[in-house]
Amino acid sequence: MDATLRGTAAQAGDHRALETGARLGYAASGVLHLLIAWIALQVAWGQTGESADQTGAMQQLAGNPLGAVLLWVLAVGFALLAVWQVAEAIARSDTGTRLKSAGKAVLYLALAWTAVSVVRGSSSGSGQTESTTATLMAQPFGRALVALVGLGVIAVAVYHVIKGWKKKFLEDLREHPGPWVVRAGRIGYIAKGVALGVVGALFVAAAATADSERASGLDGALRSLQQLPFGKALLTAVALGLAAYGVYSFGRARHAKV
């Protein structure tokens, strides 16, 4: 990639406004994970029928005027964080780092789009995952592709667990954030890894059985945990772990290398 383009991207990424936007995005992630954790806790104890995923969390906010305003803040935060990740993807020379930043940019753009869709009342929720999976499986080699998606998600899940267990998330921070944030990060990454692992397993199961309804995203993954022996306790533990990840995200908003 042209050195001039990389230099321009690096300057853009270092701009104070974009750095502030990236920190806002990490804080938005904290809010989102706390909301998902709250819904997951209610699911564990049979007190809600709402989706325990990003869309469900945002829909819970959309129910009141203040929540709608917060949704716009989340959308802006995720969008700015995505732009910062794009700048990082262009500025970095290491291929692995560039691909990782590009992947995160896509994720944060999707979250920003979801927030805008929810506040406008046009989001379809977890059913969209099943519909997309069904469309994909109807294509040639579609089941194999769905299985590969599931295996990819499982790989990301393992990465999260290792990152949490070995406290590698500290490498993302410019300074030590304090023991409480470290504990929250460690618990949070492991819990998020468990949740993603179940999501990936459901995609693989959907491919193996040609049943797209099994690939129901994060909400389906968390609800499937509830069906296991000691499922209520297990889902409660994962929910508390997701809440810990939310707490860590607030610490990351302050201490992240941006």
PDB file of C-alpha atoms in Angstrom:
ATOM      1  CA  MET A   1       0.000   0.000   0.000  1.00  0.00           C
ATOM      2  CA  ASP A   2       1.224   3.507  -0.860  1.00  0.00           C
ATOM      3  CA  ALA A   3       3.264   5.042   1.976  1.00  0.00           C
ATOM      4  CA  THR A   4       1.554   8.416   1.504  1.00  0.00           C
ATOM      5  CA  LEU A   5      -1.872   6.849   1.982  1.00  0.00           C
ATOM      6  CA  ARG A   6      -0.678   5.037   5.115  1.00  0.00           C
ATOM      7  CA  GLY A   7       0.754   8.277   6.468  1.00  0.00           C
ATOM      8  CA  THR A   8      -2.488  10.149   5.823  1.00  0.00           C
ATOM      9  CA  ALA A   9      -4.477   7.401   7.534  1.00  0.00           C
ATOM     10  CA  ALA A  10      -2.112   7.466  10.516  1.00  0.00           C
ATOM     11  CA  GLN A  11      -2.542  11.224  10.858  1.00  0.00           C
ATOM     12  CA  ALA A  12      -6.325  10.858  10.665  1.00  0.00           C
ATOM     13  CA  GLY A  13      -6.263   8.119  13.296  1.00  0.00           C
ATOM     14  CA  ASP A  14      -4.206  10.320  15.598  1.00  0.00           C
ATOM     15  CA  HIS A  15      -6.568  13.275  15.270  1.00  0.00           C
ATOM     16  CA  ARG A  16      -7.986  14.233  18.647  1.00  0.00           C
ATOM     17  CA  ALA A  17     -11.590  14.251  17.430  1.00  0.00           C
ATOM     18  CA  LEU A  18     -11.328  10.723  16.017  1.00  0.00           C
ATOM     19  CA  GLU A  19      -9.521   9.478  19.127  1.00  0.00           C
ATOM     20  CA  THR A  20     -12.333  10.905  21.271  1.00  0.00           C
ATOM     21  CA  GLY A  21     -14.859   9.234  18.990  1.00  0.00           C
ATOM     22  CA  ALA A  22     -13.083   5.898  19.368  1.00  0.00           C
ATOM     23  CA  ARG A  23     -13.246   6.205  23.151  1.00  0.00           C
ATOM     24  CA  LEU A  24     -16.952   7.024  22.872  1.00  0.00           C
ATOM     25  CA  GLY A  25     -17.339   3.831  20.837  1.00  0.00           C
ATOM     26  CA  TYR A  26     -15.698   1.725  23.546  1.00  0.00           C
ATOM     27  CA  ALA A  27     -18.011   3.316  26.110  1.00  0.00           C
ATOM     28  CA  ALA A  28     -20.962   2.516  23.829  1.00  0.00           C
ATOM     29  CA  SER A  29     -19.798  -1.101  23.800  1.00  0.00           C
ATOM     30  CA  GLY A  30     -19.851  -1.008  27.593  1.00  0.00           C
ATOM     31  CA  VAL A  31     -23.453   0.192  27.632  1.00  0.00           C
ATOM     32  CA  LEU A  32     -24.482  -2.450  25.107  1.00  0.00           C
ATOM     33  CA  HIS A  33     -22.885  -5.336  27.014  1.00  0.00           C
ATOM     34  CA  LEU A  34     -24.460  -4.224  30.287  1.00  0.00           C
ATOM     35  CA  LEU A  35     -27.875  -4.196  28.615  1.00  0.00           C
ATOM     36  CA  ILE A  36     -27.342  -7.643  27.067  1.00  0.00           C
ATOM     37  CA  ALA A  37     -26.222  -8.938  30.464  1.00  0.00           C
ATOM     38  CA  TRP A  38     -29.369  -7.546  32.091  1.00  0.00           C
ATOM     39  CA  ILE A  39     -31.633  -9.202  29.523  1.00  0.00           C
ATOM     40  CA  ALA A  40     -29.700 -12.478  29.830  1.00  0.00           C
ATOM     41  CA  LEU A  41     -30.223 -12.413  33.594  1.00  0.00           C
ATOM     42  CA  GLN A  42     -33.950 -11.961  33.071  1.00  0.00           C
ATOM     43  CA  VAL A  43     -33.955 -14.825  30.563  1.00  0.00           C
ATOM     44  CA  ALA A  44     -32.144 -17.040  33.062  1.00  0.00           C
ATOM     45  CA  TRP A  45     -34.833 -16.435  35.633  1.00  0.00           C
ATOM     46  CA  GLY A  46     -37.769 -16.582  33.200  1.00  0.00           C
ATOM     47  CA  GLN A  47     -38.731 -12.937  33.506  1.00  0.00           C
ATOM     48  CA  THR A  48     -38.562 -11.737  29.882  1.00  0.00           C
ATOM     49  CA  GLY A  49     -39.191 -12.762  26.306  1.00  0.00           C
ATOM     50  CA  GLU A  50     -36.918 -10.105  24.831  1.00  0.00           C
ATOM     51  CA  SER A  51     -33.963 -11.069  22.644  1.00  0.00           C
ATOM     52  CA  ALA A  52     -30.733 -11.353  24.619  1.00  0.00           C
ATOM     53  CA  ASP A  53     -28.596  -9.865  21.871  1.00  0.00           C
ATOM     54  CA  GLN A  54     -27.512  -6.503  20.471  1.00  0.00           C
ATOM     55  CA  THR A  55     -30.867  -5.833  18.821  1.00  0.00           C
ATOM     56  CA  GLY A  56     -32.849  -6.792  21.917  1.00  0.00           C
ATOM     57  CA  ALA A  57     -30.681  -4.574  24.099  1.00  0.00           C
ATOM     58  CA  MET A  58     -31.158  -1.621  21.766  1.00  0.00           C
ATOM     59  CA  GLN A  59     -34.897  -2.234  21.492  1.00  0.00           C
ATOM     60  CA  GLN A  60     -35.119  -2.043  25.271  1.00  0.00           C
ATOM     61  CA  LEU A  61     -33.583   1.426  25.076  1.00  0.00           C
ATOM     62  CA  ALA A  62     -35.882   2.538  22.281  1.00  0.00           C
ATOM     63  CA  GLY A  63     -38.944   2.325  24.511  1.00  0.00           C
ATOM     64  CA  ASN A  64     -38.538   5.834  25.942  1.00  0.00           C
ATOM     65  CA  PRO A  65     -37.382   9.250  24.625  1.00  0.00           C
ATOM     66  CA  LEU A  66     -34.201   9.288  26.710  1.00  0.00           C
ATOM     67  CA  GLY A  67     -33.323   5.828  25.468  1.00  0.00           C
ATOM     68  CA  ALA A  68     -33.818   6.947  21.864  1.00  0.00           C
ATOM     69  CA  VAL A  69     -31.346   9.770  22.412  1.00  0.00           C
ATOM     70  CA  LEU A  70     -28.874   7.300  23.925  1.00  0.00           C
ATOM     71  CA  LEU A  71     -29.305   5.059  20.883  1.00  0.00           C
ATOM     72  CA  TRP A  72     -28.208   7.907  18.628  1.00  0.00           C
ATOM     73  CA  VAL A  73     -25.187   8.412  20.888  1.00  0.00           C
ATOM     74  CA  LEU A  74     -24.387   4.698  20.587  1.00  0.00           C
ATOM     75  CA  ALA A  75     -24.746   4.869  16.809  1.00  0.00           C
ATOM     76  CA  VAL A  76     -22.359   7.815  16.577  1.00  0.00           C
ATOM     77  CA  GLY A  77     -19.881   6.149  18.939  1.00  0.00           C
ATOM     78  CA  PHE A  78     -19.845   2.879  17.002  1.00  0.00           C
ATOM     79  CA  ALA A  79     -19.580   4.716  13.677  1.00  0.00           C
ATOM     80  CA  LEU A  80     -16.604   6.798  14.852  1.00  0.00           C
ATOM     81  CA  LEU A  81     -14.920   3.716  16.293  1.00  0.00           C
ATOM     82  CA  ALA A  82     -15.416   2.008  12.934  1.00  0.00           C
ATOM     83  CA  VAL A  83     -13.816   4.961  11.129  1.00  0.00           C
ATOM     84  CA  TRP A  84     -10.871   4.821  13.528  1.00  0.00           C
ATOM     85  CA  GLN A  85     -10.481   1.091  12.850  1.00  0.00           C
ATOM     86  CA  VAL A  86     -10.515   1.782   9.102  1.00  0.00           C
ATOM     87  CA  ALA A  87      -7.728   4.336   9.606  1.00  0.00           C
ATOM     88  CA  GLU A  88      -5.783   1.729  11.601  1.00  0.00           C
ATOM     89  CA  ALA A  89      -6.308  -0.887   8.888  1.00  0.00           C
ATOM     90  CA  ILE A  90      -4.866   1.453   6.267  1.00  0.00           C
ATOM     91  CA  ALA A  91      -2.034   2.826   8.410  1.00  0.00           C
ATOM     92  CA  ARG A  92      -0.644  -0.506   9.609  1.00  0.00           C
ATOM     93  CA  SER A  93       1.877  -2.418   7.517  1.00  0.00           C
ATOM     94  CA  ASP A  94       1.323  -5.789   9.202  1.00  0.00           C
ATOM     95  CA  THR A  95      -1.242  -7.800   7.236  1.00  0.00           C
ATOM     96  CA  GLY A  96      -2.659  -9.583  10.279  1.00  0.00           C
ATOM     97  CA  THR A  97      -3.226  -6.326  12.158  1.00  0.00           C
ATOM     98  CA  ARG A  98      -4.802  -4.728   9.094  1.00  0.00           C
ATOM     99  CA  LEU A  99      -7.237  -7.612   8.629  1.00  0.00           C
ATOM    100  CA  LYS A 100      -8.129  -7.559  12.315  1.00  0.00           C
ATOM    101  CA  SER A 101      -8.816  -3.808  12.224  1.00  0.00           C
ATOM    102  CA  ALA A 102     -10.865  -4.179   9.033  1.00  0.00           C
ATOM    103  CA  GLY A 103     -12.954  -6.920  10.629  1.00  0.00           C
ATOM    104  CA  LYS A 104     -13.604  -4.774  13.690  1.00  0.00           C
ATOM    105  CA  ALA A 105     -14.577  -1.857  11.452  1.00  0.00           C
ATOM    106  CA  VAL A 106     -17.240  -4.015   9.788  1.00  0.00           C
ATOM    107  CA  LEU A 107     -18.518  -5.136  13.199  1.00  0.00           C
ATOM    108  CA  TYR A 108     -18.794  -1.602  14.580  1.00  0.00           C
ATOM    109  CA  LEU A 109     -20.442  -0.332  11.400  1.00  0.00           C
ATOM    110  CA  ALA A 110     -23.006  -3.132  11.740  1.00  0.00           C
ATOM    111  CA  LEU A 111     -23.669  -2.101  15.348  1.00  0.00           C
ATOM    112  CA  ALA A 112     -24.067   1.531  14.294  1.00  0.00           C
ATOM    113  CA  TRP A 113     -26.500   0.485  11.570  1.00  0.00           C
ATOM    114  CA  THR A 114     -28.444  -1.673  14.027  1.00  0.00           C
ATOM    115  CA  ALA A 115     -28.761   1.246  16.450  1.00  0.00           C
ATOM    116  CA  VAL A 116     -30.086   3.512  13.693  1.00  0.00           C
ATOM    117  CA  SER A 117     -32.480   0.792  12.488  1.00  0.00           C
ATOM    118  CA  VAL A 118     -33.836   0.211  15.989  1.00  0.00           C
ATOM    119  CA  VAL A 119     -34.391   3.888  16.734  1.00  0.00           C
ATOM    120  CA  ARG A 120     -36.243   4.158  13.403  1.00  0.00           C
ATOM    121  CA  GLY A 121     -38.267   1.035  14.208  1.00  0.00           C
ATOM    122  CA  SER A 122     -37.032  -1.016  11.253  1.00  0.00           C
ATOM    123  CA  SER A 123     -34.811  -3.666  12.879  1.00  0.00           C
ATOM    124  CA  SER A 124     -35.813  -7.312  12.452  1.00  0.00           C
ATOM    125  CA  GLY A 125     -33.820  -8.797  15.332  1.00  0.00           C
ATOM    126  CA  SER A 126     -32.474 -12.308  15.638  1.00  0.00           C
ATOM    127  CA  GLY A 127     -34.889 -13.667  13.022  1.00  0.00           C
ATOM    128  CA  GLN A 128     -32.698 -12.031  10.406  1.00  0.00           C
ATOM    129  CA  THR A 129     -29.854 -14.379  11.346  1.00  0.00           C
ATOM    130  CA  GLU A 130     -32.022 -17.425  10.673  1.00  0.00           C
ATOM    131  CA  SER A 131     -33.269 -15.948   7.383  1.00  0.00           C
ATOM    132  CA  THR A 132     -29.737 -15.159   6.199  1.00  0.00           C
ATOM    133  CA  THR A 133     -28.552 -18.635   7.190  1.00  0.00           C
ATOM    134  CA  ALA A 134     -31.444 -20.263   5.340  1.00  0.00           C
ATOM    135  CA  THR A 135     -30.649 -18.247   2.195  1.00  0.00           C
ATOM    136  CA  LEU A 136     -26.982 -19.182   2.423  1.00  0.00           C
ATOM    137  CA  MET A 137     -27.709 -22.887   2.932  1.00  0.00           C
ATOM    138  CA  ALA A 138     -29.904 -22.890  -0.160  1.00  0.00           C
ATOM    139  CA  GLN A 139     -26.887 -22.022  -2.302  1.00  0.00           C
ATOM    140  CA  PRO A 140     -24.411 -24.558  -3.733  1.00  0.00           C
ATOM    141  CA  PHE A 141     -22.044 -25.604  -0.957  1.00  0.00           C
ATOM    142  CA  GLY A 142     -24.163 -23.421   1.355  1.00  0.00           C
ATOM    143  CA  ARG A 143     -24.086 -25.855   4.254  1.00  0.00           C
ATOM    144  CA  ALA A 144     -20.310 -26.028   4.054  1.00  0.00           C
ATOM    145  CA  LEU A 145     -20.133 -22.229   4.118  1.00  0.00           C
ATOM    146  CA  VAL A 146     -22.400 -22.064   7.167  1.00  0.00           C
ATOM    147  CA  ALA A 147     -20.203 -24.656   8.874  1.00  0.00           C
ATOM    148  CA  LEU A 148     -17.128 -22.567   8.048  1.00  0.00           C
ATOM    149  CA  VAL A 149     -18.818 -19.496   9.536  1.00  0.00           C
ATOM    150  CA  GLY A 150     -19.510 -21.491  12.683  1.00  0.00           C
ATOM    151  CA  LEU A 151     -15.919 -22.697  12.897  1.00  0.00           C
ATOM    152  CA  GLY A 152     -14.725 -19.125  12.391  1.00  0.00           C
ATOM    153  CA  VAL A 153     -16.899 -17.918  15.260  1.00  0.00           C
ATOM    154  CA  ILE A 154     -15.568 -20.741  17.440  1.00  0.00           C
ATOM    155  CA  ALA A 155     -12.009 -19.643  16.593  1.00  0.00           C
ATOM    156  CA  VAL A 156     -12.886 -16.096  17.681  1.00  0.00           C
ATOM    157  CA  ALA A 157     -14.399 -17.540  20.861  1.00  0.00           C
ATOM    158  CA  VAL A 158     -11.200 -19.421  21.680  1.00  0.00           C
ATOM    159  CA  TYR A 159      -9.232 -16.224  21.028  1.00  0.00           C
ATOM    160  CA  HIS A 160     -11.428 -14.361  23.537  1.00  0.00           C
ATOM    161  CA  VAL A 161     -10.976 -17.033  26.206  1.00  0.00           C
ATOM    162  CA  ILE A 162      -7.191 -17.080  25.754  1.00  0.00           C
ATOM    163  CA  LYS A 163      -7.044 -13.280  25.691  1.00  0.00           C
ATOM    164  CA  GLY A 164      -8.970 -13.144  28.947  1.00  0.00           C
ATOM    165  CA  TRP A 165      -7.157 -15.990  30.701  1.00  0.00           C
ATOM    166  CA  LYS A 166      -3.694 -14.677  29.826  1.00  0.00           C
ATOM    167  CA  LYS A 167      -4.749 -11.025  30.308  1.00  0.00           C
ATOM    168  CA  LYS A 168      -3.558 -10.169  26.818  1.00  0.00           C
ATOM    169  CA  PHE A 169      -6.195  -7.427  26.682  1.00  0.00           C
ATOM    170  CA  LEU A 170      -3.769  -5.303  28.682  1.00  0.00           C
ATOM    171  CA  GLU A 171      -1.767  -4.964  25.458  1.00  0.00           C
ATOM    172  CA  ASP A 172      -4.653  -2.863  24.083  1.00  0.00           C
ATOM    173  CA  LEU A 173      -4.237  -0.317  26.868  1.00  0.00           C
ATOM    174  CA  ARG A 174      -1.695   2.489  27.185  1.00  0.00           C
ATOM    175  CA  GLU A 175      -1.377   2.074  30.953  1.00  0.00           C
ATOM    176  CA  HIS A 176      -2.443  -0.265  33.745  1.00  0.00           C
ATOM    177  CA  PRO A 177      -6.139   0.423  34.403  1.00  0.00           C
ATOM    178  CA  GLY A 178      -6.217  -0.822  37.990  1.00  0.00           C
ATOM    179  CA  PRO A 179      -7.006  -4.235  39.498  1.00  0.00           C
ATOM    180  CA  TRP A 180     -10.795  -3.986  39.252  1.00  0.00           C
ATOM    181  CA  VAL A 181     -10.753  -3.279  35.520  1.00  0.00           C
ATOM    182  CA  VAL A 182      -8.257  -6.111  35.007  1.00  0.00           C
ATOM    183  CA  ARG A 183     -10.509  -8.554  36.881  1.00  0.00           C
ATOM    184  CA  ALA A 184     -13.527  -7.357  34.899  1.00  0.00           C
ATOM    185  CA  GLY A 185     -11.621  -7.747  31.637  1.00  0.00           C
ATOM    186  CA  ARG A 186     -10.436 -11.231  32.460  1.00  0.00           C
ATOM    187  CA  ILE A 187     -13.890 -12.459  33.486  1.00  0.00           C
ATOM    188  CA  GLY A 188     -15.568 -10.574  30.663  1.00  0.00           C
ATOM    189  CA  TYR A 189     -13.401 -11.905  27.846  1.00  0.00           C
ATOM    190  CA  ILE A 190     -13.791 -15.489  29.058  1.00  0.00           C
ATOM    191  CA  ALA A 191     -17.578 -15.147  29.398  1.00  0.00           C
ATOM    192  CA  LYS A 192     -17.870 -13.552  25.974  1.00  0.00           C
ATOM    193  CA  GLY A 193     -15.750 -16.373  24.568  1.00  0.00           C
ATOM    194  CA  VAL A 194     -18.121 -18.949  26.047  1.00  0.00           C
ATOM    195  CA  ALA A 195     -21.140 -17.183  24.553  1.00  0.00           C
ATOM    196  CA  LEU A 196     -19.495 -16.899  21.125  1.00  0.00           C
ATOM    197  CA  GLY A 197     -18.451 -20.533  21.303  1.00  0.00           C
ATOM    198  CA  VAL A 198     -22.076 -21.572  21.685  1.00  0.00           C
ATOM    199  CA  VAL A 199     -23.055 -19.286  18.786  1.00  0.00           C
ATOM    200  CA  GLY A 200     -20.457 -20.972  16.588  1.00  0.00           C
ATOM    201  CA  ALA A 201     -21.546 -24.428  17.682  1.00  0.00           C
ATOM    202  CA  LEU A 202     -25.148 -23.619  16.738  1.00  0.00           C
ATOM    203  CA  PHE A 203     -24.042 -22.582  13.241  1.00  0.00           C
ATOM    204  CA  VAL A 204     -22.153 -25.855  12.842  1.00  0.00           C
ATOM    205  CA  ALA A 205     -25.203 -27.764  14.101  1.00  0.00           C
ATOM    206  CA  ALA A 206     -27.425 -25.867  11.660  1.00  0.00           C
ATOM    207  CA  ALA A 207     -25.134 -26.883   8.790  1.00  0.00           C
ATOM    208  CA  ALA A 208     -24.956 -30.505   9.943  1.00  0.00           C
ATOM    209  CA  THR A 209     -28.750 -30.859  10.227  1.00  0.00           C
ATOM    210  CA  ALA A 210     -29.754 -28.456   7.413  1.00  0.00           C
ATOM    211  CA  ASP A 211     -31.887 -26.658   9.986  1.00  0.00           C
ATOM    212  CA  SER A 212     -31.343 -22.900   9.709  1.00  0.00           C
ATOM    213  CA  GLU A 213     -33.466 -22.248  12.824  1.00  0.00           C
ATOM    214  CA  ARG A 214     -30.612 -23.558  14.959  1.00  0.00           C
ATOM    215  CA  ALA A 215     -28.405 -20.651  13.879  1.00  0.00           C
ATOM    216  CA  SER A 216     -30.224 -18.114  16.021  1.00  0.00           C
ATOM    217  CA  GLY A 217     -27.332 -15.861  17.005  1.00  0.00           C
ATOM    218  CA  LEU A 218     -26.431 -14.705  20.488  1.00  0.00           C
ATOM    219  CA  ASP A 219     -29.996 -14.845  21.793  1.00  0.00           C
ATOM    220  CA  GLY A 220     -30.370 -18.480  20.763  1.00  0.00           C
ATOM    221  CA  ALA A 221     -26.952 -19.311  22.184  1.00  0.00           C
ATOM    222  CA  LEU A 222     -27.770 -17.870  25.587  1.00  0.00           C
ATOM    223  CA  ARG A 223     -31.189 -19.528  25.655  1.00  0.00           C
ATOM    224  CA  SER A 224     -29.591 -22.860  24.744  1.00  0.00           C
ATOM    225  CA  LEU A 225     -27.370 -22.542  27.812  1.00  0.00           C
ATOM    226  CA  GLN A 226     -30.532 -22.292  29.893  1.00  0.00           C
ATOM    227  CA  GLN A 227     -31.619 -25.728  28.620  1.00  0.00           C
ATOM    228  CA  LEU A 228     -28.495 -27.456  29.936  1.00  0.00           C
ATOM    229  CA  PRO A 229     -28.236 -29.095  33.379  1.00  0.00           C
ATOM    230  CA  PHE A 230     -27.794 -26.270  35.896  1.00  0.00           C
ATOM    231  CA  GLY A 231     -28.649 -23.990  32.973  1.00  0.00           C
ATOM    232  CA  LYS A 232     -30.067 -21.213  35.135  1.00  0.00           C
ATOM    233  CA  ALA A 233     -26.842 -20.963  37.128  1.00  0.00           C
ATOM    234  CA  LEU A 234     -24.707 -21.255  33.973  1.00  0.00           C
ATOM    235  CA  LEU A 235     -26.616 -18.539  32.119  1.00  0.00           C
ATOM    236  CA  THR A 236     -26.498 -16.329  35.211  1.00  0.00           C
ATOM    237  CA  ALA A 237     -22.723 -16.743  35.362  1.00  0.00           C
ATOM    238  CA  VAL A 238     -22.346 -15.878  31.660  1.00  0.00           C
ATOM    239  CA  ALA A 239     -24.631 -12.859  32.086  1.00  0.00           C
ATOM    240  CA  LEU A 240     -22.514 -11.585  34.974  1.00  0.00           C
ATOM    241  CA  GLY A 241     -19.437 -12.183  32.818  1.00  0.00           C
ATOM    242  CA  LEU A 242     -20.918 -10.102  30.000  1.00  0.00           C
ATOM    243  CA  ALA A 243     -21.631  -7.377  32.544  1.00  0.00           C
ATOM    244  CA  ALA A 244     -17.970  -7.582  33.590  1.00  0.00           C
ATOM    245  CA  TYR A 245     -16.994  -7.116  29.939  1.00  0.00           C
ATOM    246  CA  GLY A 246     -19.166  -4.004  29.907  1.00  0.00           C
ATOM    247  CA  VAL A 247     -17.329  -2.673  32.950  1.00  0.00           C
ATOM    248  CA  TYR A 248     -14.008  -3.410  31.269  1.00  0.00           C
ATOM    249  CA  SER A 249     -15.175  -1.550  28.154  1.00  0.00           C
ATOM    250  CA  PHE A 250     -15.626   1.604  30.216  1.00  0.00           C
ATOM    251  CA  GLY A 251     -12.081   1.153  31.506  1.00  0.00           C
ATOM    252  CA  ARG A 252     -10.914   0.628  27.943  1.00  0.00           C
ATOM    253  CA  ALA A 253     -12.639   3.832  26.881  1.00  0.00           C
ATOM    254  CA  ARG A 254     -10.355   5.672  29.254  1.00  0.00           C
ATOM    255  CA  HIS A 255      -7.102   3.727  28.893  1.00  0.00           C
ATOM    256  CA  ALA A 256      -7.161   2.384  25.319  1.00  0.00           C
ATOM    257  CA  LYS A 257      -4.303   2.949  22.925  1.00  0.00           C
ATOM    258  CA  VAL A 258      -5.900   5.240  20.338  1.00  0.00           C
TER     259      VAL A 258
END
